[in-house]
PDB file of C-alpha atoms and ligand atoms in Angstrom:
ATOM      1  CA  LEU A   1     122.698  97.167 121.405  1.00  0.00           C
ATOM      2  CA  ARG A   2     119.155  97.894 120.289  1.00  0.00           C
ATOM      3  CA  ASP A   3     118.213 101.461 119.450  1.00  0.00           C
ATOM      4  CA  LEU A   4     116.264 103.110 122.263  1.00  0.00           C
ATOM      5  CA  VAL A   5     113.591 104.205 119.777  1.00  0.00           C
ATOM      6  CA  PRO A   6     112.546 101.177 117.744  1.00  0.00           C
ATOM      7  CA  THR A   7     111.848 101.147 114.031  1.00  0.00           C
ATOM      8  CA  LEU A   8     108.253 100.788 112.856  1.00  0.00           C
ATOM      9  CA  ILE A   9     107.030  98.153 110.409  1.00  0.00           C
ATOM     10  CA  GLY A  10     103.974  98.476 108.202  1.00  0.00           C
ATOM     11  CA  VAL A  11     102.483  96.361 105.421  1.00  0.00           C
ATOM     12  CA  ASP A  12     100.043  97.638 102.809  1.00  0.00           C
ATOM     13  CA  VAL A  13      97.954  94.950 101.144  1.00  0.00           C
ATOM     14  CA  GLY A  14      97.061  96.294  97.724  1.00  0.00           C
ATOM     15  CA  GLY A  15      95.074  94.872  94.837  1.00  0.00           C
ATOM     16  CA  THR A  16      98.144  93.454  93.095  1.00  0.00           C
ATOM     17  CA  LYS A  17     100.976  93.579  95.623  1.00  0.00           C
ATOM     18  CA  CYS A  18     101.764  93.502  99.312  1.00  0.00           C
ATOM     19  CA  LEU A  19     104.265  96.259 100.169  1.00  0.00           C
ATOM     20  CA  GLY A  20     106.096  96.327 103.488  1.00  0.00           C
ATOM     21  CA  VAL A  21     108.266  99.151 104.852  1.00  0.00           C
ATOM     22  CA  VAL A  22     110.530  99.729 107.802  1.00  0.00           C
ATOM     23  CA  LEU A  23     110.424 103.304 109.102  1.00  0.00           C
ATOM     24  CA  SER A  24     113.359 104.601 111.093  1.00  0.00           C
ATOM     25  CA  ALA A  25     112.843 106.428 114.373  1.00  0.00           C
ATOM     26  CA  ASP A  26     112.730 109.704 112.416  1.00  0.00           C
ATOM     27  CA  HIS A  27     110.227 108.171 109.970  1.00  0.00           C
ATOM     28  CA  GLU A  28     112.488 107.708 106.970  1.00  0.00           C
ATOM     29  CA  VAL A  29     111.891 104.600 104.848  1.00  0.00           C
ATOM     30  CA  GLN A  30     114.777 102.261 105.690  1.00  0.00           C
ATOM     31  CA  ALA A  31     113.784  99.124 103.825  1.00  0.00           C
ATOM     32  CA  THR A  32     110.994  97.797 101.623  1.00  0.00           C
ATOM     33  CA  ALA A  33     109.766  94.322 100.612  1.00  0.00           C
ATOM     34  CA  ARG A  34     107.170  93.276  98.048  1.00  0.00           C
ATOM     35  CA  ARG A  35     105.155  90.132  97.291  1.00  0.00           C
ATOM     36  CA  PRO A  36     102.231  89.514  94.925  1.00  0.00           C
ATOM     37  CA  THR A  37      98.897  89.769  96.787  1.00  0.00           C
ATOM     38  CA  ALA A  38      97.055  86.527  97.537  1.00  0.00           C
ATOM     39  CA  THR A  39      93.361  86.072  96.791  1.00  0.00           C
ATOM     40  CA  SER A  40      92.275  84.261  99.975  1.00  0.00           C
ATOM     41  CA  PHE A  41      92.698  85.562 103.511  1.00  0.00           C
ATOM     42  CA  ASP A  42      94.652  82.454 104.615  1.00  0.00           C
ATOM     43  CA  ASP A  43      97.164  82.882 101.792  1.00  0.00           C
ATOM     44  CA  LEU A  44      97.268  86.586 102.539  1.00  0.00           C
ATOM     45  CA  SER A  45      98.406  85.895 106.112  1.00  0.00           C
ATOM     46  CA  ASP A  46     101.309  83.864 104.714  1.00  0.00           C
ATOM     47  CA  THR A  47     102.149  86.677 102.293  1.00  0.00           C
ATOM     48  CA  VAL A  48     102.175  89.302 105.056  1.00  0.00           C
ATOM     49  CA  ALA A  49     104.328  86.953 107.192  1.00  0.00           C
ATOM     50  CA  ALA A  50     106.799  86.525 104.307  1.00  0.00           C
ATOM     51  CA  VAL A  51     107.038  90.315 103.804  1.00  0.00           C
ATOM     52  CA  VAL A  52     107.638  90.881 107.527  1.00  0.00           C
ATOM     53  CA  GLU A  53     110.246  88.117 107.636  1.00  0.00           C
ATOM     54  CA  GLU A  54     112.116  89.678 104.720  1.00  0.00           C
ATOM     55  CA  LEU A  55     112.026  93.115 106.386  1.00  0.00           C
ATOM     56  CA  GLU A  56     113.358  91.741 109.644  1.00  0.00           C
ATOM     57  CA  GLY A  57     116.004  89.605 107.979  1.00  0.00           C
ATOM     58  CA  GLY A  58     114.952  86.499 109.888  1.00  0.00           C
ATOM     59  CA  ALA A  59     115.678  88.013 113.324  1.00  0.00           C
ATOM     60  CA  ALA A  60     113.341  86.791 116.067  1.00  0.00           C
ATOM     61  CA  GLU A  61     111.505  90.101 116.438  1.00  0.00           C
ATOM     62  CA  GLN A  62     108.362  90.756 118.439  1.00  0.00           C
ATOM     63  CA  SER A  63     107.694  94.399 117.652  1.00  0.00           C
ATOM     64  CA  PRO A  64     104.091  95.143 116.645  1.00  0.00           C
ATOM     65  CA  ILE A  65     103.141  95.269 112.970  1.00  0.00           C
ATOM     66  CA  GLY A  66     100.713  97.671 111.312  1.00  0.00           C
ATOM     67  CA  VAL A  67      98.707  96.355 108.369  1.00  0.00           C
ATOM     68  CA  GLY A  68      96.535  98.292 105.914  1.00  0.00           C
ATOM     69  CA  LEU A  69      93.846  96.323 104.098  1.00  0.00           C
ATOM     70  CA  PRO A  70      91.464  97.437 101.351  1.00  0.00           C
ATOM     71  CA  GLY A  71      87.799  97.130 102.290  1.00  0.00           C
ATOM     72  CA  LEU A  72      85.683  97.664 105.372  1.00  0.00           C
ATOM     73  CA  VAL A  73      87.932  97.213 108.417  1.00  0.00           C
ATOM     74  CA  ASP A  74      86.222  97.869 111.733  1.00  0.00           C
ATOM     75  CA  ARG A  75      87.697  99.317 114.908  1.00  0.00           C
ATOM     76  CA  ASP A  76      88.205  95.808 116.327  1.00  0.00           C
ATOM     77  CA  GLY A  77      90.355  94.726 113.388  1.00  0.00           C
ATOM     78  CA  ARG A  78      87.645  92.703 111.690  1.00  0.00           C
ATOM     79  CA  LEU A  79      87.249  92.669 107.936  1.00  0.00           C
ATOM     80  CA  HIS A  80      83.643  93.076 106.742  1.00  0.00           C
ATOM     81  CA  ALA A  81      84.229  93.368 103.003  1.00  0.00           C
ATOM     82  CA  ALA A  82      87.389  93.055 100.948  1.00  0.00           C
ATOM     83  CA  PRO A  83      87.213  93.882  97.230  1.00  0.00           C
ATOM     84  CA  HIS A  84      90.352  91.937  96.288  1.00  0.00           C
ATOM     85  CA  LEU A  85      89.780  88.738  98.262  1.00  0.00           C
ATOM     86  CA  ASP A  86      87.660  85.795  97.166  1.00  0.00           C
ATOM     87  CA  ASP A  87      84.364  85.990  99.038  1.00  0.00           C
ATOM     88  CA  PRO A  88      84.359  83.154 101.594  1.00  0.00           C
ATOM     89  CA  GLY A  89      80.565  83.099 101.232  1.00  0.00           C
ATOM     90  CA  GLY A  90      79.631  83.714 104.854  1.00  0.00           C
ATOM     91  CA  HIS A  91      78.236  86.918 106.278  1.00  0.00           C
ATOM     92  CA  GLU A  92      80.381  87.008 109.383  1.00  0.00           C
ATOM     93  CA  PRO A  93      83.351  89.408 109.342  1.00  0.00           C
ATOM     94  CA  ILE A  94      86.840  87.884 109.301  1.00  0.00           C
ATOM     95  CA  ALA A  95      88.711  88.406 112.593  1.00  0.00           C
ATOM     96  CA  ALA A  96      91.683  89.588 110.557  1.00  0.00           C
ATOM     97  CA  ALA A  97      93.793  91.321 113.226  1.00  0.00           C
ATOM     98  CA  ALA A  98      93.487  88.322 115.574  1.00  0.00           C
ATOM     99  CA  ALA A  99      94.348  85.851 112.791  1.00  0.00           C
ATOM    100  CA  LEU A 100      97.376  87.891 111.686  1.00  0.00           C
ATOM    101  CA  SER A 101      98.444  88.305 115.287  1.00  0.00           C
ATOM    102  CA  ASP A 102      98.397  84.496 115.728  1.00  0.00           C
ATOM    103  CA  ARG A 103     100.251  83.983 112.458  1.00  0.00           C
ATOM    104  CA  LEU A 104     102.950  86.582 113.269  1.00  0.00           C
ATOM    105  CA  ASN A 105     103.069  85.823 116.974  1.00  0.00           C
ATOM    106  CA  ARG A 106     102.814  89.445 118.063  1.00  0.00           C
ATOM    107  CA  ARG A 107     100.439  92.411 118.233  1.00  0.00           C
ATOM    108  CA  VAL A 108      98.977  93.441 114.852  1.00  0.00           C
ATOM    109  CA  LEU A 109      97.221  96.771 114.328  1.00  0.00           C
ATOM    110  CA  LEU A 110      94.879  96.778 111.388  1.00  0.00           C
ATOM    111  CA  ASP A 111      93.181  99.598 109.526  1.00  0.00           C
ATOM    112  CA  ASN A 112      91.749 100.423 106.141  1.00  0.00           C
ATOM    113  CA  ASP A 113      94.498 101.068 103.576  1.00  0.00           C
ATOM    114  CA  ALA A 114      93.252 104.541 102.648  1.00  0.00           C
ATOM    115  CA  THR A 115      92.942 105.474 106.329  1.00  0.00           C
ATOM    116  CA  CYS A 116      96.607 104.441 106.685  1.00  0.00           C
ATOM    117  CA  ALA A 117      97.529 106.587 103.676  1.00  0.00           C
ATOM    118  CA  THR A 118      95.651 109.525 105.232  1.00  0.00           C
ATOM    119  CA  LEU A 119      97.627 109.145 108.457  1.00  0.00           C
ATOM    120  CA  ALA A 120     100.924 109.047 106.529  1.00  0.00           C
ATOM    121  CA  GLU A 121     100.137 112.057 104.307  1.00  0.00           C
ATOM    122  CA  TRP A 122      99.045 113.955 107.420  1.00  0.00           C
ATOM    123  CA  GLN A 123     102.129 113.219 109.514  1.00  0.00           C
ATOM    124  CA  LEU A 124     104.791 112.926 106.826  1.00  0.00           C
ATOM    125  CA  GLY A 125     103.417 114.134 103.491  1.00  0.00           C
ATOM    126  CA  ALA A 126     101.235 116.690 101.723  1.00  0.00           C
ATOM    127  CA  GLY A 127      98.838 117.187 104.646  1.00  0.00           C
ATOM    128  CA  ARG A 128     101.512 118.001 107.192  1.00  0.00           C
ATOM    129  CA  GLY A 129     100.506 120.808 109.530  1.00  0.00           C
ATOM    130  CA  LEU A 130      96.834 120.796 108.472  1.00  0.00           C
ATOM    131  CA  ASN A 131      94.047 120.247 111.014  1.00  0.00           C
ATOM    132  CA  ASN A 132      91.398 119.632 108.376  1.00  0.00           C
ATOM    133  CA  PHE A 133      91.927 117.935 105.044  1.00  0.00           C
ATOM    134  CA  VAL A 134      90.453 115.176 102.929  1.00  0.00           C
ATOM    135  CA  LEU A 135      92.598 112.602 101.142  1.00  0.00           C
ATOM    136  CA  VAL A 136      91.043 111.274  97.951  1.00  0.00           C
ATOM    137  CA  THR A 137      92.803 108.370  96.252  1.00  0.00           C
ATOM    138  CA  LEU A 138      91.978 108.262  92.567  1.00  0.00           C
ATOM    139  CA  GLY A 139      93.001 104.798  91.440  1.00  0.00           C
ATOM    140  CA  THR A 140      91.072 101.999  89.773  1.00  0.00           C
ATOM    141  CA  GLY A 141      88.351 102.987  92.243  1.00  0.00           C
ATOM    142  CA  ILE A 142      88.147 105.891  94.694  1.00  0.00           C
ATOM    143  CA  GLY A 143      88.921 105.781  98.404  1.00  0.00           C
ATOM    144  CA  GLY A 144      90.168 108.228 100.945  1.00  0.00           C
ATOM    145  CA  GLY A 145      90.169 109.494 104.463  1.00  0.00           C
ATOM    146  CA  VAL A 146      89.459 112.551 106.558  1.00  0.00           C
ATOM    147  CA  VAL A 147      91.499 114.508 109.070  1.00  0.00           C
ATOM    148  CA  SER A 148      89.009 116.612 110.998  1.00  0.00           C
ATOM    149  CA  ASP A 149      89.827 118.998 113.832  1.00  0.00           C
ATOM    150  CA  GLY A 150      93.296 117.496 114.149  1.00  0.00           C
ATOM    151  CA  ALA A 151      92.400 113.791 114.252  1.00  0.00           C
ATOM    152  CA  VAL A 152      91.943 111.012 111.707  1.00  0.00           C
ATOM    153  CA  MET A 153      88.182 110.377 111.535  1.00  0.00           C
ATOM    154  CA  ARG A 154      87.161 106.751 111.752  1.00  0.00           C
ATOM    155  CA  GLY A 155      83.401 106.874 112.288  1.00  0.00           C
ATOM    156  CA  GLU A 156      81.204 104.599 114.362  1.00  0.00           C
ATOM    157  CA  HIS A 157      82.603 101.408 112.785  1.00  0.00           C
ATOM    158  CA  GLY A 158      85.841 102.592 111.221  1.00  0.00           C
ATOM    159  CA  PHE A 159      84.325 102.895 107.746  1.00  0.00           C
ATOM    160  CA  VAL A 160      84.924 106.629 107.041  1.00  0.00           C
ATOM    161  CA  GLY A 161      86.302 107.400 103.584  1.00  0.00           C
ATOM    162  CA  GLU A 162      84.401 105.155 101.162  1.00  0.00           C
ATOM    163  CA  PHE A 163      83.922 108.189  98.933  1.00  0.00           C
ATOM    164  CA  GLY A 164      83.928 106.163  95.722  1.00  0.00           C
ATOM    165  CA  HIS A 165      80.470 104.852  96.549  1.00  0.00           C
ATOM    166  CA  MET A 166      78.802 108.215  97.132  1.00  0.00           C
ATOM    167  CA  LEU A 167      75.882 108.181  94.693  1.00  0.00           C
ATOM    168  CA  VAL A 168      76.065 110.980  92.167  1.00  0.00           C
ATOM    169  CA  ASP A 169      73.568 109.584  89.622  1.00  0.00           C
ATOM    170  CA  PRO A 170      71.164 106.768  90.616  1.00  0.00           C
ATOM    171  CA  ASP A 171      70.582 106.106  86.891  1.00  0.00           C
ATOM    172  CA  GLY A 172      74.297 106.066  86.101  1.00  0.00           C
ATOM    173  CA  PRO A 173      76.611 103.195  85.142  1.00  0.00           C
ATOM    174  CA  ALA A 174      76.662  99.984  87.213  1.00  0.00           C
ATOM    175  CA  CYS A 175      79.243 100.007  90.004  1.00  0.00           C
ATOM    176  CA  SER A 176      81.202  97.034  91.371  1.00  0.00           C
ATOM    177  CA  CYS A 177      79.285  97.491  94.662  1.00  0.00           C
ATOM    178  CA  GLY A 178      75.930  96.684  93.070  1.00  0.00           C
ATOM    179  CA  ASN A 179      74.570 100.242  92.991  1.00  0.00           C
ATOM    180  CA  ARG A 180      74.390 102.551  90.001  1.00  0.00           C
ATOM    181  CA  GLY A 181      76.103 105.861  89.433  1.00  0.00           C
ATOM    182  CA  CYS A 182      78.568 105.832  92.327  1.00  0.00           C
ATOM    183  CA  TRP A 183      81.192 108.595  92.145  1.00  0.00           C
ATOM    184  CA  GLU A 184      83.893 106.114  91.125  1.00  0.00           C
ATOM    185  CA  THR A 185      81.962 105.123  88.009  1.00  0.00           C
ATOM    186  CA  PHE A 186      82.584 108.715  86.808  1.00  0.00           C
ATOM    187  CA  ALA A 187      85.812 109.875  88.427  1.00  0.00           C
ATOM    188  CA  SER A 188      88.197 106.905  88.914  1.00  0.00           C
ATOM    189  CA  GLY A 189      91.057 105.768  86.705  1.00  0.00           C
ATOM    190  CA  ARG A 190      88.758 103.153  85.207  1.00  0.00           C
ATOM    191  CA  ALA A 191      86.138 105.841  84.497  1.00  0.00           C
ATOM    192  CA  LEU A 192      88.743 107.986  82.716  1.00  0.00           C
ATOM    193  CA  GLY A 193      89.452 105.076  80.378  1.00  0.00           C
ATOM    194  CA  ASP A 194      85.692 104.751  79.734  1.00  0.00           C
ATOM    195  CA  LEU A 195      85.371 108.501  79.007  1.00  0.00           C
ATOM    196  CA  ALA A 196      88.298 108.270  76.606  1.00  0.00           C
ATOM    197  CA  ARG A 197      86.845 105.337  74.699  1.00  0.00           C
ATOM    198  CA  ALA A 198      83.422 107.040  74.437  1.00  0.00           C
ATOM    199  CA  ALA A 199      85.071 110.200  73.078  1.00  0.00           C
ATOM    200  CA  ALA A 200      87.125 108.184  70.591  1.00  0.00           C
ATOM    201  CA  GLU A 201      83.966 106.488  69.310  1.00  0.00           C
ATOM    202  CA  ARG A 202      82.422 109.943  68.749  1.00  0.00           C
ATOM    203  CA  GLY A 203      85.459 110.888  66.662  1.00  0.00           C
ATOM    204  CA  GLY A 204      86.883 113.391  69.127  1.00  0.00           C
ATOM    205  CA  LEU A 205      90.206 111.690  69.738  1.00  0.00           C
ATOM    206  CA  ASP A 206      91.691 111.141  66.302  1.00  0.00           C
ATOM    207  CA  GLY A 207      95.105 112.448  67.382  1.00  0.00           C
ATOM    208  CA  VAL A 208      95.196 110.045  70.325  1.00  0.00           C
ATOM    209  CA  LEU A 209      93.953 107.156  68.179  1.00  0.00           C
ATOM    210  CA  ALA A 210      96.676 107.799  65.605  1.00  0.00           C
ATOM    211  CA  ALA A 211      99.270 107.425  68.363  1.00  0.00           C
ATOM    212  CA  VAL A 212      97.965 103.919  69.251  1.00  0.00           C
ATOM    213  CA  GLY A 213      97.654 102.658  65.689  1.00  0.00           C
ATOM    214  CA  GLY A 214      93.870 103.231  65.572  1.00  0.00           C
ATOM    215  CA  ASP A 215      93.230 100.600  68.269  1.00  0.00           C
ATOM    216  CA  LEU A 216      90.382 101.929  70.431  1.00  0.00           C
ATOM    217  CA  ASP A 217      91.087  99.353  73.132  1.00  0.00           C
ATOM    218  CA  ARG A 218      94.498 100.892  73.693  1.00  0.00           C
ATOM    219  CA  VAL A 219      93.123 104.355  74.476  1.00  0.00           C
ATOM    220  CA  GLY A 220      93.296 104.844  78.247  1.00  0.00           C
ATOM    221  CA  GLY A 221      94.150 107.485  80.799  1.00  0.00           C
ATOM    222  CA  GLU A 222      97.868 107.422  80.086  1.00  0.00           C
ATOM    223  CA  GLN A 223      97.457 108.023  76.372  1.00  0.00           C
ATOM    224  CA  LEU A 224      95.129 110.939  77.119  1.00  0.00           C
ATOM    225  CA  GLU A 225      97.512 112.556  79.559  1.00  0.00           C
ATOM    226  CA  ASP A 226     100.394 112.244  77.107  1.00  0.00           C
ATOM    227  CA  ALA A 227      98.291 113.764  74.315  1.00  0.00           C
ATOM    228  CA  ALA A 228      97.046 116.607  76.523  1.00  0.00           C
ATOM    229  CA  ARG A 229     100.638 117.447  77.433  1.00  0.00           C
ATOM    230  CA  ARG A 230     101.372 117.632  73.692  1.00  0.00           C
ATOM    231  CA  GLY A 231      98.485 120.120  73.302  1.00  0.00           C
ATOM    232  CA  ASP A 232      95.858 117.783  71.819  1.00  0.00           C
ATOM    233  CA  ALA A 233      92.491 119.588  72.180  1.00  0.00           C
ATOM    234  CA  GLY A 234      90.400 116.379  72.079  1.00  0.00           C
ATOM    235  CA  ALA A 235      92.392 114.850  74.898  1.00  0.00           C
ATOM    236  CA  ALA A 236      92.172 118.068  76.907  1.00  0.00           C
ATOM    237  CA  ALA A 237      88.361 118.012  76.469  1.00  0.00           C
ATOM    238  CA  VAL A 238      88.129 114.481  77.873  1.00  0.00           C
ATOM    239  CA  LEU A 239      90.332 115.420  80.828  1.00  0.00           C
ATOM    240  CA  ASP A 240      88.133 118.465  81.432  1.00  0.00           C
ATOM    241  CA  GLU A 241      85.046 116.226  81.492  1.00  0.00           C
ATOM    242  CA  PHE A 242      86.868 113.947  83.921  1.00  0.00           C
ATOM    243  CA  ALA A 243      87.892 116.913  86.111  1.00  0.00           C
ATOM    244  CA  HIS A 244      84.233 117.989  86.083  1.00  0.00           C
ATOM    245  CA  TRP A 245      83.245 114.643  87.637  1.00  0.00           C
ATOM    246  CA  ILE A 246      86.032 114.828  90.212  1.00  0.00           C
ATOM    247  CA  GLY A 247      84.826 118.358  91.010  1.00  0.00           C
ATOM    248  CA  VAL A 248      81.282 117.080  91.642  1.00  0.00           C
ATOM    249  CA  GLY A 249      82.588 114.844  94.415  1.00  0.00           C
ATOM    250  CA  LEU A 250      85.068 117.328  95.871  1.00  0.00           C
ATOM    251  CA  ALA A 251      82.319 119.957  96.171  1.00  0.00           C
ATOM    252  CA  ALA A 252      80.134 117.444  98.041  1.00  0.00           C
ATOM    253  CA  LEU A 253      83.030 116.544 100.337  1.00  0.00           C
ATOM    254  CA  THR A 254      83.703 120.234 100.992  1.00  0.00           C
ATOM    255  CA  ASN A 255      80.099 120.741 102.040  1.00  0.00           C
ATOM    256  CA  ALA A 256      80.379 117.746 104.362  1.00  0.00           C
ATOM    257  CA  PHE A 257      83.801 118.316 105.945  1.00  0.00           C
ATOM    258  CA  ASP A 258      84.896 121.938 105.357  1.00  0.00           C
ATOM    259  CA  PRO A 259      88.537 120.998 104.663  1.00  0.00           C
ATOM    260  CA  ALA A 260      91.397 123.450 104.207  1.00  0.00           C
ATOM    261  CA  ALA A 261      92.698 121.262 101.400  1.00  0.00           C
ATOM    262  CA  PHE A 262      92.234 118.130  99.372  1.00  0.00           C
ATOM    263  CA  VAL A 263      95.198 115.824  98.973  1.00  0.00           C
ATOM    264  CA  LEU A 264      94.761 113.790  95.802  1.00  0.00           C
ATOM    265  CA  GLY A 265      96.565 110.461  95.723  1.00  0.00           C
ATOM    266  CA  GLY A 266      96.414 107.176  93.828  1.00  0.00           C
ATOM    267  CA  GLY A 267      97.609 106.488  90.305  1.00  0.00           C
ATOM    268  CA  LEU A 268      96.122 109.689  88.907  1.00  0.00           C
ATOM    269  CA  ALA A 269      98.122 111.913  91.234  1.00  0.00           C
ATOM    270  CA  GLY A 270     100.848 111.633  88.593  1.00  0.00           C
ATOM    271  CA  THR A 271      98.726 113.728  86.235  1.00  0.00           C
ATOM    272  CA  ALA A 272      98.817 116.784  88.463  1.00  0.00           C
ATOM    273  CA  ASP A 273     100.019 119.168  85.770  1.00  0.00           C
ATOM    274  CA  VAL A 274      97.148 118.447  83.379  1.00  0.00           C
ATOM    275  CA  LEU A 275      94.376 117.965  85.970  1.00  0.00           C
ATOM    276  CA  ALA A 276      95.009 120.674  88.549  1.00  0.00           C
ATOM    277  CA  GLY A 277      93.731 123.657  86.541  1.00  0.00           C
ATOM    278  CA  PRO A 278      90.392 122.210  85.357  1.00  0.00           C
ATOM    279  CA  LEU A 279      89.849 120.562  88.730  1.00  0.00           C
ATOM    280  CA  GLU A 280      90.137 123.801  90.680  1.00  0.00           C
ATOM    281  CA  ARG A 281      87.806 125.515  88.225  1.00  0.00           C
ATOM    282  CA  TRP A 282      85.102 122.820  88.542  1.00  0.00           C
ATOM    283  CA  LEU A 283      85.407 122.673  92.320  1.00  0.00           C
ATOM    284  CA  ARG A 284      84.819 126.427  92.482  1.00  0.00           C
ATOM    285  CA  GLU A 285      81.914 126.080  90.037  1.00  0.00           C
ATOM    286  CA  PHE A 286      80.073 123.457  92.100  1.00  0.00           C
ATOM    287  CA  LEU A 287      80.909 124.659  95.586  1.00  0.00           C
ATOM    288  CA  TYR A 288      78.147 126.143  97.728  1.00  0.00           C
ATOM    289  CA  SER A 289      78.623 129.895  98.021  1.00  0.00           C
ATOM    290  CA  SER A 290      82.128 129.720  96.549  1.00  0.00           C
ATOM    291  CA  ARG A 291      82.481 133.503  96.207  1.00  0.00           C
ATOM    292  CA  ARG A 292      81.937 134.060  99.923  1.00  0.00           C
ATOM    293  CA  ARG A 293      84.229 131.459 101.386  1.00  0.00           C
ATOM    294  CA  PRO A 294      87.758 130.112 101.022  1.00  0.00           C
ATOM    295  CA  VAL A 295      87.842 127.375  98.386  1.00  0.00           C
ATOM    296  CA  PRO A 296      89.854 124.343  99.547  1.00  0.00           C
ATOM    297  CA  GLU A 297      93.331 124.106  98.134  1.00  0.00           C
ATOM    298  CA  VAL A 298      93.973 121.134  95.822  1.00  0.00           C
ATOM    299  CA  ARG A 299      97.261 119.402  96.588  1.00  0.00           C
ATOM    300  CA  PHE A 300      98.747 116.194  95.286  1.00  0.00           C
ATOM    301  CA  ALA A 301      99.959 113.390  97.545  1.00  0.00           C
ATOM    302  CA  ALA A 302     103.654 113.464  98.447  1.00  0.00           C
ATOM    303  CA  LEU A 303     104.336 109.864  99.440  1.00  0.00           C
ATOM    304  CA  GLY A 304     103.155 108.082  96.297  1.00  0.00           C
ATOM    305  CA  PRO A 305     102.621 104.329  96.492  1.00  0.00           C
ATOM    306  CA  MET A 306     104.462 104.193  99.848  1.00  0.00           C
ATOM    307  CA  ALA A 307     101.728 106.095 101.735  1.00  0.00           C
ATOM    308  CA  GLY A 308      99.640 103.082 102.771  1.00  0.00           C
ATOM    309  CA  ALA A 309     102.569 101.059 104.143  1.00  0.00           C
ATOM    310  CA  MET A 310     104.074 104.105 105.875  1.00  0.00           C
ATOM    311  CA  GLY A 311     100.724 104.854 107.520  1.00  0.00           C
ATOM    312  CA  ALA A 312     100.347 101.220 108.579  1.00  0.00           C
ATOM    313  CA  ALA A 313     103.764 101.509 110.259  1.00  0.00           C
ATOM    314  CA  LEU A 314     102.670 104.722 111.991  1.00  0.00           C
ATOM    315  CA  LEU A 315      99.734 102.811 113.539  1.00  0.00           C
ATOM    316  CA  THR A 316     102.322 101.095 115.745  1.00  0.00           C
ATOM    317  CA  ALA A 317     104.080 104.292 116.880  1.00  0.00           C
ATOM    318  CA  PRO A 318     104.274 104.553 120.667  1.00  0.00           C
ATOM    319  CA  GLY A 319     101.465 106.749 121.975  1.00  0.00           C
ATOM    320  CA  ARG A 320      99.093 106.126 119.073  1.00  0.00           C
ATOM    321  CA  ARG A 321      95.649 104.657 119.608  1.00  0.00           C
ATOM    322  CA  SER A 322      95.419 100.953 120.415  1.00  0.00           C
TER     323      SER A 322
HETATM  324 ZN1  LIG B 401      79.568 101.765  94.276  1.00  0.00          ZN
END
């Protein structure tokens, strides 16, 4: 006999891997499956199909599938830009939800991966119970999502949350998007590595350099975090500079959305203990009228790398939007 309340299946297409999860009726992760991510959309459909097949154990299922994709995913399930896929060259969006639906022979609900993660952290993670919060994923780049007045914001086209490309310095470093000085050129995981290397070249990271045999190319975020935890002042200074740049963006987002809290996710959420203090200080420093208002709480994501796939599964929950 089938359970009366079906399980939910979601697939998160990341930059390096495709992660699928099965959520039980009470939203516990029951099973996971992983495949390397493809670089063309056609191959990606096969990859998603293989993940779903593994999750379902070959049973002839027809339950809907939720899929989170990086890039600009519109409200009709069309993909306008995808940073990890080879550019097919045309200017027409890819009808991704329809193509996946054909490939999987069932209904497919598609959304941006960070929007999926926002939904999961809201319903099951660090944002539970909040009516207003902003998820910021600090990974190689920066993405995120907004819960505003008790609903996940999507915007006119579904493109809410591309925080990494907010301009903070039009004369700043070149960004992958073609502009200069986007927030993610200062405050992403990649930017932290750049800050570290610049500091090492100035001679401010001798302790960190000693730990990597003097090889500047091996100084990255992880080495800095380790050194800061050991009490290395040079490493702490670089992390403070990094927190300063994160604070610039969080202050701007506070002015825009008035959140009760930020939920910080992505690879850098693991550095909570060394980042939280400086981050809260810089946010307070940059925030409009910070002495006369509540300053948003800074939390760290609870669901880790599962958030995107869990949120994709939640897209298919009975009663959610179509
Ligand atoms: Zn950019």
